[in-house]
Amino acid sequence: MKTLYKLLLAATVPVLGLAACGGSDTEDRLDVADPVVRFVHASPIAPQLTLYRGTVAQPDASNVSYKFASNYFDVDMSAADWSVKTSTGSITLGTVTIDPSRGTRYTIVALPSSSTDNSTYLIVDPYNKPLGSSSAHLRLMNASFNAANVDLYMNNVGADISTLTPIIAGTAYKTSGPASGSDSIDIPGGTYQVTVTTSGTKNVLFRGQATFSNNTDVLVLTVPDTVLPGAIKGLIKIEGTAGANDIPAI
């Protein structure tokens, strides 16, 4: 029913209007695009890793190091187990099951589960972006075992957050915000002060600066900087660019 509604709505939106608001992701917005998967290596303590679909190593995510982040790649519609394994020794960090749906984006994240061990997490993004929107789509991944729950602020550079409300609040370790299965959130493209605090407080754990454009898929990750409590830094994955890059601290 949702897809039919979107198709009917699309018939009322000029073609040029759709192209102006993204063009390349119009099929995503109509929920008719092939499902896609990407892999993010967000564990500073893990070795080279390889992503497997069943027993088949994925060429887009094979023998990759920390801060690697593939762009989305198409997958067929059949359900499968996806495993993250060390490239040497084939030790499994974790396995997730994906039963793909059209118009949905899947992100498999390798992350540290402690100062000595690793695990995986699956983010399911229905990507129900409005047909007329030109905003970026934003999600937070808390991959910091040493930071507990965190809040994310995205404001003008130099903003005082003391009276501001986080854009994404209360994201626990090994979860995403919004939660997996919910849509990521719209945010206009631009240059932002990225602030991560202890959830429910103004205690700043990390502050940096990031820039992205409209009509982009943006994933912000918090990862341990050291094993000390609260010692974290930020990474950002902007779809269509290489890797998960450090957010420069300010």
Coordinates of C-alpha atoms in Angstrom, one line a residue:
M1 CA 0.0 0.0 0.0
K2 CA 2.8 2.4 0.8
T3 CA 4.5 1.8 -2.5
L4 CA 1.2 2.3 -4.4
Y5 CA 0.7 5.6 -2.6
K6 CA 4.1 6.8 -3.5
L7 CA 3.7 5.8 -7.1
L8 CA 0.4 7.7 -7.3
L9 CA 2.0 10.7 -5.6
A10 CA 5.0 10.6 -8.0
A11 CA 2.5 10.9 -10.9
T12 CA 1.6 14.3 -9.5
V13 CA 5.2 15.5 -9.1
P14 CA 6.8 17.0 -12.2
V15 CA 9.7 14.8 -13.5
L16 CA 12.0 17.8 -13.3
G17 CA 11.1 18.2 -9.7
L18 CA 12.1 14.6 -8.9
A19 CA 15.4 15.0 -10.7
A20 CA 16.1 18.2 -8.8
C21 CA 15.6 16.5 -5.4
G22 CA 18.0 13.7 -6.1
G23 CA 17.3 11.9 -9.3
S24 CA 19.6 9.0 -8.5
D25 CA 17.6 8.0 -5.4
T26 CA 14.1 8.4 -6.9
E27 CA 13.7 4.7 -7.0
D28 CA 14.6 4.5 -3.3
R29 CA 11.9 7.1 -2.5
L30 CA 9.4 5.1 -4.4
D31 CA 10.4 1.9 -2.5
V32 CA 11.1 0.1 -5.8
A33 CA 14.9 0.2 -5.8
D34 CA 16.9 -3.0 -5.5
P35 CA 18.0 -3.6 -1.8
V36 CA 21.6 -2.5 -1.1
V37 CA 24.2 -3.5 1.5
R38 CA 27.3 -1.7 2.7
F39 CA 30.0 -2.6 5.2
V40 CA 31.8 -0.4 7.7
H41 CA 34.9 -1.4 9.6
A42 CA 34.6 0.7 12.8
S43 CA 36.8 -1.3 15.2
P44 CA 40.3 0.2 15.9
I45 CA 41.3 -3.1 17.5
A46 CA 40.3 -5.5 14.8
P47 CA 42.6 -6.7 12.0
Q48 CA 41.8 -6.8 8.3
L49 CA 38.3 -8.1 7.8
T50 CA 36.2 -9.6 5.0
L51 CA 32.4 -9.6 4.6
Y52 CA 30.7 -12.8 3.5
R53 CA 27.3 -13.5 2.1
G54 CA 26.8 -17.2 3.1
T55 CA 30.2 -18.7 2.1
V56 CA 31.0 -16.1 -0.6
A57 CA 33.5 -13.3 0.2
Q58 CA 32.2 -10.0 -1.1
P59 CA 34.6 -8.2 -3.5
D60 CA 33.4 -4.8 -2.4
A61 CA 34.4 -5.5 1.2
S62 CA 37.3 -8.0 1.2
N63 CA 40.5 -7.8 3.3
V64 CA 39.8 -4.3 4.5
S65 CA 41.2 -2.3 7.4
Y66 CA 39.8 0.0 10.1
K67 CA 37.9 3.0 8.8
F68 CA 37.0 1.2 5.6
A69 CA 33.5 1.8 4.5
S70 CA 32.1 0.5 1.2
N71 CA 29.4 2.3 -0.7
Y72 CA 26.1 0.5 -1.1
F73 CA 26.1 -2.4 -3.5
D74 CA 23.1 -4.2 -4.9
V75 CA 22.0 -7.6 -3.6
D76 CA 19.4 -10.0 -4.8
M77 CA 16.0 -10.5 -3.0
S78 CA 16.8 -13.8 -1.3
A79 CA 17.4 -14.0 2.5
A80 CA 20.9 -14.8 3.5
D81 CA 23.3 -14.8 6.5
W82 CA 26.1 -12.2 6.3
S83 CA 29.3 -12.8 8.3
V84 CA 32.2 -10.6 9.2
K85 CA 35.4 -12.6 9.5
T86 CA 39.1 -11.9 10.0
S87 CA 40.9 -12.0 6.6
T88 CA 43.6 -14.2 8.2
G89 CA 42.3 -17.2 10.1
S90 CA 38.6 -16.7 9.2
I91 CA 37.6 -16.0 12.8
T92 CA 33.9 -14.9 12.8
L93 CA 33.2 -11.6 14.6
G94 CA 29.5 -11.9 14.0
T95 CA 26.7 -13.0 11.7
V96 CA 23.5 -11.1 10.8
T97 CA 20.5 -12.3 8.7
I98 CA 19.2 -10.0 6.0
D99 CA 15.8 -10.7 4.3
P100 CA 16.0 -7.9 1.7
S101 CA 13.1 -5.5 0.9
R102 CA 13.0 -3.2 -2.0
G103 CA 13.9 0.4 -1.2
T104 CA 15.7 -0.6 2.0
R105 CA 19.4 0.0 2.8
Y106 CA 21.4 -2.3 5.1
T107 CA 24.6 -1.3 6.8
I108 CA 26.8 -4.0 8.5
V109 CA 29.1 -2.5 11.1
A110 CA 32.1 -4.2 12.7
L111 CA 32.8 -2.6 16.1
P112 CA 34.7 -3.3 19.3
S113 CA 32.7 -5.0 22.1
S114 CA 35.5 -4.4 24.6
S115 CA 39.1 -3.4 24.6
T116 CA 40.0 -6.9 23.4
D117 CA 37.1 -8.3 21.5
N118 CA 34.8 -7.4 18.5
S119 CA 31.3 -7.9 17.3
T120 CA 28.9 -6.8 14.5
Y121 CA 25.7 -4.8 14.2
L122 CA 23.1 -4.4 11.5
I123 CA 21.4 -1.1 10.6
V124 CA 18.2 -1.4 8.6
D125 CA 17.1 1.9 7.0
P126 CA 13.7 1.8 5.2
Y127 CA 14.8 5.1 3.6
N128 CA 11.3 6.5 3.4
K129 CA 12.6 9.9 2.2
P130 CA 9.8 12.3 1.0
L131 CA 9.6 12.6 -2.7
G132 CA 10.1 16.4 -2.6
S133 CA 12.9 16.5 -0.1
S134 CA 16.4 17.6 -1.0
S135 CA 17.8 17.2 2.5
A136 CA 20.5 14.8 3.5
H137 CA 19.6 11.7 5.5
L138 CA 21.4 11.3 8.9
R139 CA 22.0 8.5 11.3
L140 CA 24.2 7.9 14.3
M141 CA 26.0 4.7 15.2
N142 CA 27.4 4.3 18.7
A143 CA 30.4 2.0 18.3
S144 CA 32.0 3.1 21.6
F145 CA 31.8 0.5 24.3
N146 CA 33.5 3.1 26.6
A147 CA 30.8 5.8 26.2
A148 CA 27.5 4.2 27.2
N149 CA 24.5 6.3 26.0
V150 CA 25.2 9.4 23.9
D151 CA 23.4 12.4 22.5
L152 CA 24.2 14.0 19.1
Y153 CA 24.0 17.7 18.3
M154 CA 24.4 19.2 14.8
N155 CA 24.5 23.0 14.9
N156 CA 26.2 26.0 13.4
V157 CA 29.9 26.1 14.1
G158 CA 30.5 27.9 17.4
A159 CA 27.1 27.2 18.8
D160 CA 26.6 27.0 22.5
I161 CA 24.7 23.8 23.1
S162 CA 23.8 24.6 26.8
T163 CA 20.2 25.5 25.8
L164 CA 19.9 23.3 22.7
T165 CA 18.2 20.0 22.2
P166 CA 20.1 17.1 20.6
I167 CA 19.1 16.1 17.1
I168 CA 19.5 12.4 18.1
A169 CA 19.2 11.5 21.8
G170 CA 19.9 8.5 24.0
T171 CA 21.8 6.3 21.6
A172 CA 23.2 3.3 23.5
Y173 CA 26.4 1.5 22.7
K174 CA 26.0 -1.0 19.8
T175 CA 22.8 0.6 18.6
S176 CA 22.0 3.3 16.0
G177 CA 19.9 6.4 16.4
P178 CA 17.3 6.4 15.1
A179 CA 16.9 2.7 15.9
S180 CA 17.5 0.1 13.2
G181 CA 14.3 -0.4 11.3
S182 CA 13.3 3.3 11.6
D183 CA 14.1 5.9 9.0
S184 CA 17.2 8.0 9.3
I185 CA 16.4 11.7 9.8
D186 CA 16.3 14.6 7.3
I187 CA 18.9 17.4 7.8
P188 CA 19.8 20.1 5.3
G189 CA 23.2 19.9 3.7
G190 CA 25.9 22.3 5.1
T191 CA 28.8 22.7 7.5
Y192 CA 28.0 21.6 11.0
Q193 CA 29.5 21.6 14.5
V194 CA 29.2 17.9 15.5
T195 CA 28.9 17.5 19.3
V196 CA 28.6 14.2 21.2
T197 CA 27.7 14.4 24.9
T198 CA 26.9 11.9 27.6
S199 CA 23.2 11.3 27.2
G200 CA 20.9 13.7 29.1
T201 CA 23.8 16.0 30.0
K202 CA 25.9 18.7 28.4
N203 CA 29.1 16.8 29.2
V204 CA 31.0 17.0 25.9
L205 CA 32.7 13.8 24.8
F206 CA 33.6 14.9 21.3
R207 CA 33.3 18.1 19.2
G208 CA 34.2 18.4 15.6
Q209 CA 33.2 19.9 12.3
A210 CA 31.7 18.1 9.2
T211 CA 30.4 19.2 5.8
F212 CA 28.0 17.3 3.5
S213 CA 25.7 18.2 0.7
N214 CA 22.0 17.9 0.2
N215 CA 20.7 14.5 -1.1
T216 CA 23.4 12.5 0.7
D217 CA 23.3 9.6 3.0
V218 CA 25.3 10.5 6.1
L219 CA 26.4 8.1 8.9
V220 CA 28.1 9.5 12.0
L221 CA 29.9 7.0 14.1
T222 CA 31.4 7.3 17.6
V223 CA 34.4 5.0 18.2
P224 CA 36.9 4.7 21.1
D225 CA 39.9 7.0 20.9
T226 CA 41.4 5.2 23.9
V227 CA 39.9 2.6 26.3
L228 CA 39.4 5.3 29.0
P229 CA 35.7 5.9 29.8
G230 CA 34.3 8.6 27.5
A231 CA 37.4 8.9 25.4
I232 CA 35.8 8.8 21.9
K233 CA 36.2 10.4 18.5
G234 CA 33.9 10.8 15.5
L235 CA 33.9 9.2 12.1
I236 CA 31.7 10.1 9.2
K237 CA 30.6 8.1 6.2
I238 CA 29.1 10.1 3.3
E239 CA 27.7 7.8 0.7
G240 CA 29.5 8.0 -2.6
T241 CA 32.8 8.9 -0.9
A242 CA 35.6 6.6 0.1
G243 CA 35.9 5.3 3.7
A244 CA 34.7 6.4 7.1
N245 CA 36.8 9.5 7.7
D246 CA 37.8 11.2 10.9
I247 CA 35.6 14.2 11.9
P248 CA 38.3 16.9 12.6
A249 CA 38.1 17.9 16.2
I250 CA 37.5 21.6 17.1

